[in-house]
Amino acid sequence: MSNESVLILAAGRLPDRQLGPAPLLHEHPLDLPAGSDLALQRLIKHYRCHRPKARLIAVIDQRDSWQFQCLASQLDQILLIKPQSNVCATLKQALLQIQNLADRVIVNPITVLPTNHSLPPCAVVLNEDPLPRENWSAFTSCDPCSSDHLLSKLHRPAANEPASHAVTGLICGQGEQLLDAIRSLDPKQSSDLGWLAWRMIDRHNAIVTPAPWHDLGHRATYARSRRSHLISRGHNAVSYEPTGDLIHKHSSDRKRLAAEAAYLQELMPRLQRHFPALISTDVNAGLKLDYLPYPSLSELFLHWQAGISGWTAIWKRLSLILDELQTSSAPVLGNPSWLYEGKLNHRLQQLTIHPPSSQWKLFWQEPLKLNGENLPSPEQCCRQLLNALPPLQQQRPLMRIHGDLCFNNILADPLHGCVRLIDPRGETAPNTNIPIGFGDPRYELIKLLHSGVYLYDLVVHDLFTLKAKNNSNAWNVQLHPPRHFQAIASQVRALTRERGLTEEEEQWLTASLFFSMLPLHGDKVQRQHMLCLIGCCIVQGCFSLLLP
């Protein structure tokens, strides 16, 4: 349907909300996390997939300056509304700015992760399973025949109130129908989307549509909503099985999945406790693992105020885990070049065979101008890198490592300092004398650096701005780090120094990570450009160019 708009309501605040593991870094709803992603990113992905012709419009207060302007380009419009007294007044002002009120409008509060692939032309979505009501509105039945069925959030639940069907806030109809329903409300009712839902049913015969309610705005529904939208990345697809409280993990890369299973099976019991329990090892059917309800370090870093003391406890615990892994078996002498130069050359070859765009060759070969500073071309930076790597890859003790110790693969409870690791690589070196899962301990440290110092997680979540200038290889670039970035970056760097990583190793080995990741992000050329520019800046020692 081409004449359709989705109004994403984000014009309020998230005051005093304790939805996740710590207070939110930002109180604006546009910054609401849904795992490591923002809720807004999930909404954009859903509607671009299932309603690709719909206009996506975010509705925010005029007084707000949104930190992550980089996501604005993924929306069709941002409506700046003067602060209103209630949600329906805000919605009314937004509707009045829509060009044709005969068009269909879907109202989606920013906290609600939609589950419907399609909706009737005029509909109200209720939670399909009755829940004990807390601070939300609900209907006593999914077939309400009068306003007596509405249990408004304006009234506290009675002690003996039966379970009811929550009003999700997802409401759709013609713009003029929604406007009429809003105008029929008295001022008190206008503070409750439940009353708007009832008016749409009563005045415009909206069809009540039961669906799972995934809402990030309530403690009672937050964890379930997050579990229902676990992120699948790369070759891996993950889902949650509520019956056994398990993660079901599939992969198109069966060899890598088998290596992960083998890695976990070979761990001695005292090391197994640092990983999710492996319940099923059938690679063809997919691995089943214990679900660990902790946020990842990526999520904590981007969205939550874990506090410096909380982060300090996490680093201490992580360092102890690395000690246990690395001392669990006798080291083996070997050349770690397959992790650095070998991987980099292979990935650069992939990039040559399958360039990200028709303009990539120009970007790769021409000198850069980055935020007004002149830099060598990415190709020349790579040549410098490849020349610097051999002395750092001489034979050395190889030990058991995780193999992909980025922030996304480290789960933690910031209150208690509990740390668990997920998705080990089960590295297999070319030399058959090197046991499975053994590698260079420095590889763990540069993975921590690429997340905590060089902001890889911001890039993969599109929290950056990148603009080309005048059809040349000149770029205006800025990363948008969280406000506690410098403090955490200092801690990460201190951890790597304590564990023996030198400045030279940090520079060249970390740069090799960024360049070797380029073919893995072929779904988004802008992200590849950003990763490449970070790699160039690390090689040239000018990463601060990318920071605010």
PDB file of C-alpha atoms in Angstrom, residues 261-487:
ATOM      1  CA  ALA A 261      30.455 -27.455  19.661  1.00  0.00           C
ATOM      2  CA  ALA A 262      33.833 -29.212  19.753  1.00  0.00           C
ATOM      3  CA  TYR A 263      35.400 -26.281  21.611  1.00  0.00           C
ATOM      4  CA  LEU A 264      32.700 -26.338  24.316  1.00  0.00           C
ATOM      5  CA  GLN A 265      32.799 -30.125  24.659  1.00  0.00           C
ATOM      6  CA  GLU A 266      36.565 -30.189  25.161  1.00  0.00           C
ATOM      7  CA  LEU A 267      36.530 -27.662  28.012  1.00  0.00           C
ATOM      8  CA  MET A 268      37.170 -29.045  31.468  1.00  0.00           C
ATOM      9  CA  PRO A 269      34.317 -28.454  33.980  1.00  0.00           C
ATOM     10  CA  ARG A 270      35.951 -25.473  35.692  1.00  0.00           C
ATOM     11  CA  LEU A 271      36.163 -23.717  32.296  1.00  0.00           C
ATOM     12  CA  GLN A 272      32.695 -24.789  31.110  1.00  0.00           C
ATOM     13  CA  ARG A 273      31.129 -22.556  33.774  1.00  0.00           C
ATOM     14  CA  HIS A 274      32.312 -19.474  31.846  1.00  0.00           C
ATOM     15  CA  PHE A 275      30.181 -20.467  28.840  1.00  0.00           C
ATOM     16  CA  PRO A 276      26.524 -21.431  28.323  1.00  0.00           C
ATOM     17  CA  ALA A 277      25.865 -25.109  28.947  1.00  0.00           C
ATOM     18  CA  LEU A 278      25.737 -27.111  25.718  1.00  0.00           C
ATOM     19  CA  ILE A 279      22.462 -29.074  25.768  1.00  0.00           C
ATOM     20  CA  SER A 280      22.424 -30.545  22.262  1.00  0.00           C
ATOM     21  CA  THR A 281      25.350 -31.026  19.858  1.00  0.00           C
ATOM     22  CA  ASP A 282      23.443 -32.015  16.706  1.00  0.00           C
ATOM     23  CA  VAL A 283      24.974 -29.579  14.199  1.00  0.00           C
ATOM     24  CA  ASN A 284      22.419 -30.453  11.488  1.00  0.00           C
ATOM     25  CA  ALA A 285      19.483 -29.677  13.788  1.00  0.00           C
ATOM     26  CA  GLY A 286      21.272 -26.733  15.387  1.00  0.00           C
ATOM     27  CA  LEU A 287      22.990 -26.384  18.760  1.00  0.00           C
ATOM     28  CA  LYS A 288      20.908 -25.927  21.893  1.00  0.00           C
ATOM     29  CA  LEU A 289      22.522 -23.913  24.660  1.00  0.00           C
ATOM     30  CA  ASP A 290      21.506 -22.594  28.039  1.00  0.00           C
ATOM     31  CA  TYR A 291      20.048 -19.079  27.792  1.00  0.00           C
ATOM     32  CA  LEU A 292      22.053 -16.528  29.779  1.00  0.00           C
ATOM     33  CA  PRO A 293      19.915 -13.475  30.656  1.00  0.00           C
ATOM     34  CA  TYR A 294      22.778 -10.975  30.888  1.00  0.00           C
ATOM     35  CA  PRO A 295      23.263  -8.030  28.513  1.00  0.00           C
ATOM     36  CA  SER A 296      26.329  -7.978  26.299  1.00  0.00           C
ATOM     37  CA  LEU A 297      29.153  -5.524  26.879  1.00  0.00           C
ATOM     38  CA  SER A 298      28.120  -3.959  23.566  1.00  0.00           C
ATOM     39  CA  GLU A 299      24.688  -3.188  25.000  1.00  0.00           C
ATOM     40  CA  LEU A 300      26.084  -1.946  28.309  1.00  0.00           C
ATOM     41  CA  PHE A 301      28.629   0.219  26.498  1.00  0.00           C
ATOM     42  CA  LEU A 302      26.155   1.822  24.103  1.00  0.00           C
ATOM     43  CA  HIS A 303      23.039   2.264  26.231  1.00  0.00           C
ATOM     44  CA  TRP A 304      23.365   1.796  29.997  1.00  0.00           C
ATOM     45  CA  GLN A 305      25.028   3.555  32.930  1.00  0.00           C
ATOM     46  CA  ALA A 306      26.848   0.608  34.450  1.00  0.00           C
ATOM     47  CA  GLY A 307      29.179   2.971  36.327  1.00  0.00           C
ATOM     48  CA  ILE A 308      32.967   2.939  36.409  1.00  0.00           C
ATOM     49  CA  SER A 309      32.958   0.652  39.459  1.00  0.00           C
ATOM     50  CA  GLY A 310      30.716  -1.775  37.567  1.00  0.00           C
ATOM     51  CA  TRP A 311      33.046  -1.746  34.568  1.00  0.00           C
ATOM     52  CA  THR A 312      36.093  -2.189  36.834  1.00  0.00           C
ATOM     53  CA  ALA A 313      34.524  -5.332  38.317  1.00  0.00           C
ATOM     54  CA  ILE A 314      33.794  -6.655  34.804  1.00  0.00           C
ATOM     55  CA  TRP A 315      37.411  -6.187  33.654  1.00  0.00           C
ATOM     56  CA  LYS A 316      38.800  -7.883  36.756  1.00  0.00           C
ATOM     57  CA  ARG A 317      36.523 -10.865  36.283  1.00  0.00           C
ATOM     58  CA  LEU A 318      37.247 -11.069  32.560  1.00  0.00           C
ATOM     59  CA  SER A 319      40.988 -10.994  33.191  1.00  0.00           C
ATOM     60  CA  LEU A 320      40.674 -13.908  35.616  1.00  0.00           C
ATOM     61  CA  ILE A 321      38.695 -15.889  33.020  1.00  0.00           C
ATOM     62  CA  LEU A 322      41.389 -15.262  30.408  1.00  0.00           C
ATOM     63  CA  ASP A 323      44.001 -16.466  32.906  1.00  0.00           C
ATOM     64  CA  GLU A 324      42.037 -19.673  33.484  1.00  0.00           C
ATOM     65  CA  LEU A 325      41.618 -20.334  29.766  1.00  0.00           C
ATOM     66  CA  GLN A 326      45.245 -19.668  28.912  1.00  0.00           C
ATOM     67  CA  THR A 327      46.730 -21.694  31.770  1.00  0.00           C
ATOM     68  CA  SER A 328      44.340 -24.661  31.444  1.00  0.00           C
ATOM     69  CA  SER A 329      46.708 -26.500  29.080  1.00  0.00           C
ATOM     70  CA  ALA A 330      50.401 -26.372  28.277  1.00  0.00           C
ATOM     71  CA  PRO A 331      51.194 -23.774  25.595  1.00  0.00           C
ATOM     72  CA  VAL A 332      52.287 -24.849  22.128  1.00  0.00           C
ATOM     73  CA  LEU A 333      54.906 -22.994  20.096  1.00  0.00           C
ATOM     74  CA  GLY A 334      53.594 -21.794  16.755  1.00  0.00           C
ATOM     75  CA  ASN A 335      53.410 -18.989  14.226  1.00  0.00           C
ATOM     76  CA  PRO A 336      50.156 -16.989  14.612  1.00  0.00           C
ATOM     77  CA  SER A 337      50.284 -15.430  11.133  1.00  0.00           C
ATOM     78  CA  TRP A 338      47.041 -17.155  10.094  1.00  0.00           C
ATOM     79  CA  LEU A 339      45.188 -14.839  12.526  1.00  0.00           C
ATOM     80  CA  TYR A 340      46.673 -11.662  11.082  1.00  0.00           C
ATOM     81  CA  GLU A 341      48.497 -11.546   7.747  1.00  0.00           C
ATOM     82  CA  GLY A 342      46.893 -14.754   6.442  1.00  0.00           C
ATOM     83  CA  LYS A 343      43.352 -13.661   7.288  1.00  0.00           C
ATOM     84  CA  LEU A 344      43.971 -10.138   6.002  1.00  0.00           C
ATOM     85  CA  ASN A 345      45.333 -11.281   2.635  1.00  0.00           C
ATOM     86  CA  HIS A 346      42.427 -13.686   2.181  1.00  0.00           C
ATOM     87  CA  ARG A 347      39.853 -10.988   2.951  1.00  0.00           C
ATOM     88  CA  LEU A 348      41.547  -8.412   0.719  1.00  0.00           C
ATOM     89  CA  GLN A 349      41.418 -10.944  -2.096  1.00  0.00           C
ATOM     90  CA  GLN A 350      37.680 -11.357  -1.482  1.00  0.00           C
ATOM     91  CA  LEU A 351      37.310  -7.589  -1.640  1.00  0.00           C
ATOM     92  CA  THR A 352      39.124  -7.482  -4.997  1.00  0.00           C
ATOM     93  CA  ILE A 353      36.944 -10.223  -6.477  1.00  0.00           C
ATOM     94  CA  HIS A 354      33.702  -8.743  -5.115  1.00  0.00           C
ATOM     95  CA  PRO A 355      34.139  -4.955  -4.723  1.00  0.00           C
ATOM     96  CA  PRO A 356      31.363  -3.377  -2.626  1.00  0.00           C
ATOM     97  CA  SER A 357      30.416  -0.835  -5.310  1.00  0.00           C
ATOM     98  CA  SER A 358      31.412   0.555  -8.684  1.00  0.00           C
ATOM     99  CA  GLN A 359      33.128   3.444  -6.874  1.00  0.00           C
ATOM    100  CA  TRP A 360      35.138   1.251  -4.517  1.00  0.00           C
ATOM    101  CA  LYS A 361      38.282   1.156  -6.677  1.00  0.00           C
ATOM    102  CA  LEU A 362      38.488   4.963  -6.621  1.00  0.00           C
ATOM    103  CA  PHE A 363      37.941   5.012  -2.860  1.00  0.00           C
ATOM    104  CA  TRP A 364      40.583   2.321  -2.339  1.00  0.00           C
ATOM    105  CA  GLN A 365      43.323   3.740  -4.554  1.00  0.00           C
ATOM    106  CA  GLU A 366      43.037   7.524  -4.207  1.00  0.00           C
ATOM    107  CA  PRO A 367      44.594   9.541  -1.333  1.00  0.00           C
ATOM    108  CA  LEU A 368      42.094  10.427   1.387  1.00  0.00           C
ATOM    109  CA  LYS A 369      41.053  13.767   2.794  1.00  0.00           C
ATOM    110  CA  LEU A 370      39.396  13.042   6.119  1.00  0.00           C
ATOM    111  CA  ASN A 371      37.757  15.890   8.042  1.00  0.00           C
ATOM    112  CA  GLY A 372      40.146  18.256   6.272  1.00  0.00           C
ATOM    113  CA  GLU A 373      43.316  16.199   6.943  1.00  0.00           C
ATOM    114  CA  ASN A 374      45.297  14.503   4.165  1.00  0.00           C
ATOM    115  CA  LEU A 375      45.901  10.753   4.511  1.00  0.00           C
ATOM    116  CA  PRO A 376      47.350   8.076   2.198  1.00  0.00           C
ATOM    117  CA  SER A 377      44.938   5.913   0.231  1.00  0.00           C
ATOM    118  CA  PRO A 378      43.426   2.795   1.915  1.00  0.00           C
ATOM    119  CA  GLU A 379      45.524   0.694  -0.467  1.00  0.00           C
ATOM    120  CA  GLN A 380      48.737   2.401   0.707  1.00  0.00           C
ATOM    121  CA  CYS A 381      47.679   2.065   4.363  1.00  0.00           C
ATOM    122  CA  CYS A 382      47.198  -1.664   3.771  1.00  0.00           C
ATOM    123  CA  ARG A 383      50.653  -1.944   2.244  1.00  0.00           C
ATOM    124  CA  GLN A 384      52.127  -0.252   5.340  1.00  0.00           C
ATOM    125  CA  LEU A 385      50.178  -2.676   7.507  1.00  0.00           C
ATOM    126  CA  LEU A 386      51.308  -5.780   5.612  1.00  0.00           C
ATOM    127  CA  ASN A 387      54.931  -4.603   5.866  1.00  0.00           C
ATOM    128  CA  ALA A 388      54.606  -4.085   9.629  1.00  0.00           C
ATOM    129  CA  LEU A 389      52.953  -7.432  10.468  1.00  0.00           C
ATOM    130  CA  PRO A 390      55.737 -10.032   9.823  1.00  0.00           C
ATOM    131  CA  PRO A 391      57.979  -9.051  12.793  1.00  0.00           C
ATOM    132  CA  LEU A 392      54.907  -9.338  15.063  1.00  0.00           C
ATOM    133  CA  GLN A 393      54.069 -12.861  13.860  1.00  0.00           C
ATOM    134  CA  GLN A 394      57.209 -14.747  14.822  1.00  0.00           C
ATOM    135  CA  GLN A 395      56.879 -18.075  16.635  1.00  0.00           C
ATOM    136  CA  ARG A 396      55.458 -17.639  20.121  1.00  0.00           C
ATOM    137  CA  PRO A 397      53.524 -19.602  22.793  1.00  0.00           C
ATOM    138  CA  LEU A 398      49.962 -20.275  21.631  1.00  0.00           C
ATOM    139  CA  MET A 399      47.272 -20.948  24.245  1.00  0.00           C
ATOM    140  CA  ARG A 400      43.572 -21.674  24.532  1.00  0.00           C
ATOM    141  CA  ILE A 401      41.651 -18.548  23.525  1.00  0.00           C
ATOM    142  CA  HIS A 402      38.032 -17.620  22.949  1.00  0.00           C
ATOM    143  CA  GLY A 403      38.863 -16.498  19.417  1.00  0.00           C
ATOM    144  CA  ASP A 404      36.270 -13.729  18.951  1.00  0.00           C
ATOM    145  CA  LEU A 405      36.331 -11.743  22.183  1.00  0.00           C
ATOM    146  CA  CYS A 406      34.441  -8.672  20.981  1.00  0.00           C
ATOM    147  CA  PHE A 407      31.990  -6.861  23.253  1.00  0.00           C
ATOM    148  CA  ASN A 408      29.028  -8.624  21.658  1.00  0.00           C
ATOM    149  CA  ASN A 409      30.341 -12.027  22.788  1.00  0.00           C
ATOM    150  CA  ILE A 410      30.853 -11.044  26.431  1.00  0.00           C
ATOM    151  CA  LEU A 411      27.784 -11.058  28.678  1.00  0.00           C
ATOM    152  CA  ALA A 412      27.871  -9.392  32.078  1.00  0.00           C
ATOM    153  CA  ASP A 413      25.804  -8.414  35.090  1.00  0.00           C
ATOM    154  CA  PRO A 414      27.202  -4.986  36.015  1.00  0.00           C
ATOM    155  CA  LEU A 415      25.753  -5.093  39.530  1.00  0.00           C
ATOM    156  CA  HIS A 416      27.498  -8.298  40.608  1.00  0.00           C
ATOM    157  CA  GLY A 417      30.347  -8.374  38.082  1.00  0.00           C
ATOM    158  CA  CYS A 418      29.347 -11.787  36.727  1.00  0.00           C
ATOM    159  CA  VAL A 419      30.837 -12.454  33.260  1.00  0.00           C
ATOM    160  CA  ARG A 420      30.037 -15.170  30.724  1.00  0.00           C
ATOM    161  CA  LEU A 421      31.411 -15.764  27.212  1.00  0.00           C
ATOM    162  CA  ILE A 422      29.402 -16.866  24.171  1.00  0.00           C
ATOM    163  CA  ASP A 423      30.141 -17.849  20.540  1.00  0.00           C
ATOM    164  CA  PRO A 424      33.734 -19.122  20.868  1.00  0.00           C
ATOM    165  CA  ARG A 425      35.397 -19.600  17.518  1.00  0.00           C
ATOM    166  CA  GLY A 426      36.991 -22.978  18.093  1.00  0.00           C
ATOM    167  CA  GLU A 427      39.965 -21.753  16.060  1.00  0.00           C
ATOM    168  CA  THR A 428      41.704 -24.362  13.931  1.00  0.00           C
ATOM    169  CA  ALA A 429      45.244 -23.403  12.978  1.00  0.00           C
ATOM    170  CA  PRO A 430      46.724 -24.544   9.636  1.00  0.00           C
ATOM    171  CA  ASN A 431      49.369 -26.420  11.633  1.00  0.00           C
ATOM    172  CA  THR A 432      47.745 -29.678  12.774  1.00  0.00           C
ATOM    173  CA  ASN A 433      50.080 -29.829  15.800  1.00  0.00           C
ATOM    174  CA  ILE A 434      48.193 -26.876  17.307  1.00  0.00           C
ATOM    175  CA  PRO A 435      45.101 -28.076  19.263  1.00  0.00           C
ATOM    176  CA  ILE A 436      41.609 -26.806  18.418  1.00  0.00           C
ATOM    177  CA  GLY A 437      40.829 -23.540  20.187  1.00  0.00           C
ATOM    178  CA  PHE A 438      44.479 -22.548  20.553  1.00  0.00           C
ATOM    179  CA  GLY A 439      45.723 -19.218  19.255  1.00  0.00           C
ATOM    180  CA  ASP A 440      47.589 -16.014  20.060  1.00  0.00           C
ATOM    181  CA  PRO A 441      46.456 -14.454  23.393  1.00  0.00           C
ATOM    182  CA  ARG A 442      47.086 -11.036  21.829  1.00  0.00           C
ATOM    183  CA  TYR A 443      44.152 -11.707  19.510  1.00  0.00           C
ATOM    184  CA  GLU A 444      41.791 -11.571  22.510  1.00  0.00           C
ATOM    185  CA  LEU A 445      43.212  -8.204  23.533  1.00  0.00           C
ATOM    186  CA  ILE A 446      42.922  -6.527  20.137  1.00  0.00           C
ATOM    187  CA  LYS A 447      39.307  -7.726  19.941  1.00  0.00           C
ATOM    188  CA  LEU A 448      38.644  -5.873  23.203  1.00  0.00           C
ATOM    189  CA  LEU A 449      40.431  -2.817  21.804  1.00  0.00           C
ATOM    190  CA  HIS A 450      38.461  -2.797  18.554  1.00  0.00           C
ATOM    191  CA  SER A 451      35.247  -2.601  20.582  1.00  0.00           C
ATOM    192  CA  GLY A 452      36.204  -0.525  23.621  1.00  0.00           C
ATOM    193  CA  VAL A 453      38.718   1.918  22.104  1.00  0.00           C
ATOM    194  CA  TYR A 454      38.164   1.958  18.339  1.00  0.00           C
ATOM    195  CA  LEU A 455      34.337   1.828  18.508  1.00  0.00           C
ATOM    196  CA  TYR A 456      33.539  -1.090  16.223  1.00  0.00           C
ATOM    197  CA  ASP A 457      30.143  -1.496  17.949  1.00  0.00           C
ATOM    198  CA  LEU A 458      29.106   2.021  16.993  1.00  0.00           C
ATOM    199  CA  VAL A 459      29.808   1.246  13.352  1.00  0.00           C
ATOM    200  CA  VAL A 460      27.832  -2.009  13.214  1.00  0.00           C
ATOM    201  CA  HIS A 461      24.886  -0.235  14.833  1.00  0.00           C
ATOM    202  CA  ASP A 462      25.123   2.713  12.420  1.00  0.00           C
ATOM    203  CA  LEU A 463      25.892   5.278  15.107  1.00  0.00           C
ATOM    204  CA  PHE A 464      28.065   7.439  12.893  1.00  0.00           C
ATOM    205  CA  THR A 465      27.757  10.088  10.197  1.00  0.00           C
ATOM    206  CA  LEU A 466      29.657   9.762   6.931  1.00  0.00           C
ATOM    207  CA  LYS A 467      29.428  12.142   3.975  1.00  0.00           C
ATOM    208  CA  ALA A 468      31.485  12.264   0.784  1.00  0.00           C
ATOM    209  CA  LYS A 469      32.451  15.713  -0.538  1.00  0.00           C
ATOM    210  CA  ASN A 470      32.443  16.864  -4.149  1.00  0.00           C
ATOM    211  CA  ASN A 471      32.716  13.440  -5.802  1.00  0.00           C
ATOM    212  CA  SER A 472      36.305  13.121  -4.560  1.00  0.00           C
ATOM    213  CA  ASN A 473      37.933  10.964  -1.891  1.00  0.00           C
ATOM    214  CA  ALA A 474      37.227  13.651   0.693  1.00  0.00           C
ATOM    215  CA  TRP A 475      35.009  12.716   3.630  1.00  0.00           C
ATOM    216  CA  ASN A 476      33.348  14.345   6.600  1.00  0.00           C
ATOM    217  CA  VAL A 477      33.115  11.680   9.280  1.00  0.00           C
ATOM    218  CA  GLN A 478      32.108  11.495  12.899  1.00  0.00           C
ATOM    219  CA  LEU A 479      31.561   8.651  15.322  1.00  0.00           C
ATOM    220  CA  HIS A 480      28.985   9.214  18.089  1.00  0.00           C
ATOM    221  CA  PRO A 481      30.407   7.511  21.202  1.00  0.00           C
ATOM    222  CA  PRO A 482      28.550   7.306  24.533  1.00  0.00           C
ATOM    223  CA  ARG A 483      29.547   9.896  27.092  1.00  0.00           C
ATOM    224  CA  HIS A 484      31.471   7.384  29.238  1.00  0.00           C
ATOM    225  CA  PHE A 485      33.590   6.292  26.248  1.00  0.00           C
ATOM    226  CA  GLN A 486      36.906   7.857  27.309  1.00  0.00           C
ATOM    227  CA  ALA A 487      36.773   6.370  30.808  1.00  0.00           C
TER     228      ALA A 487
END
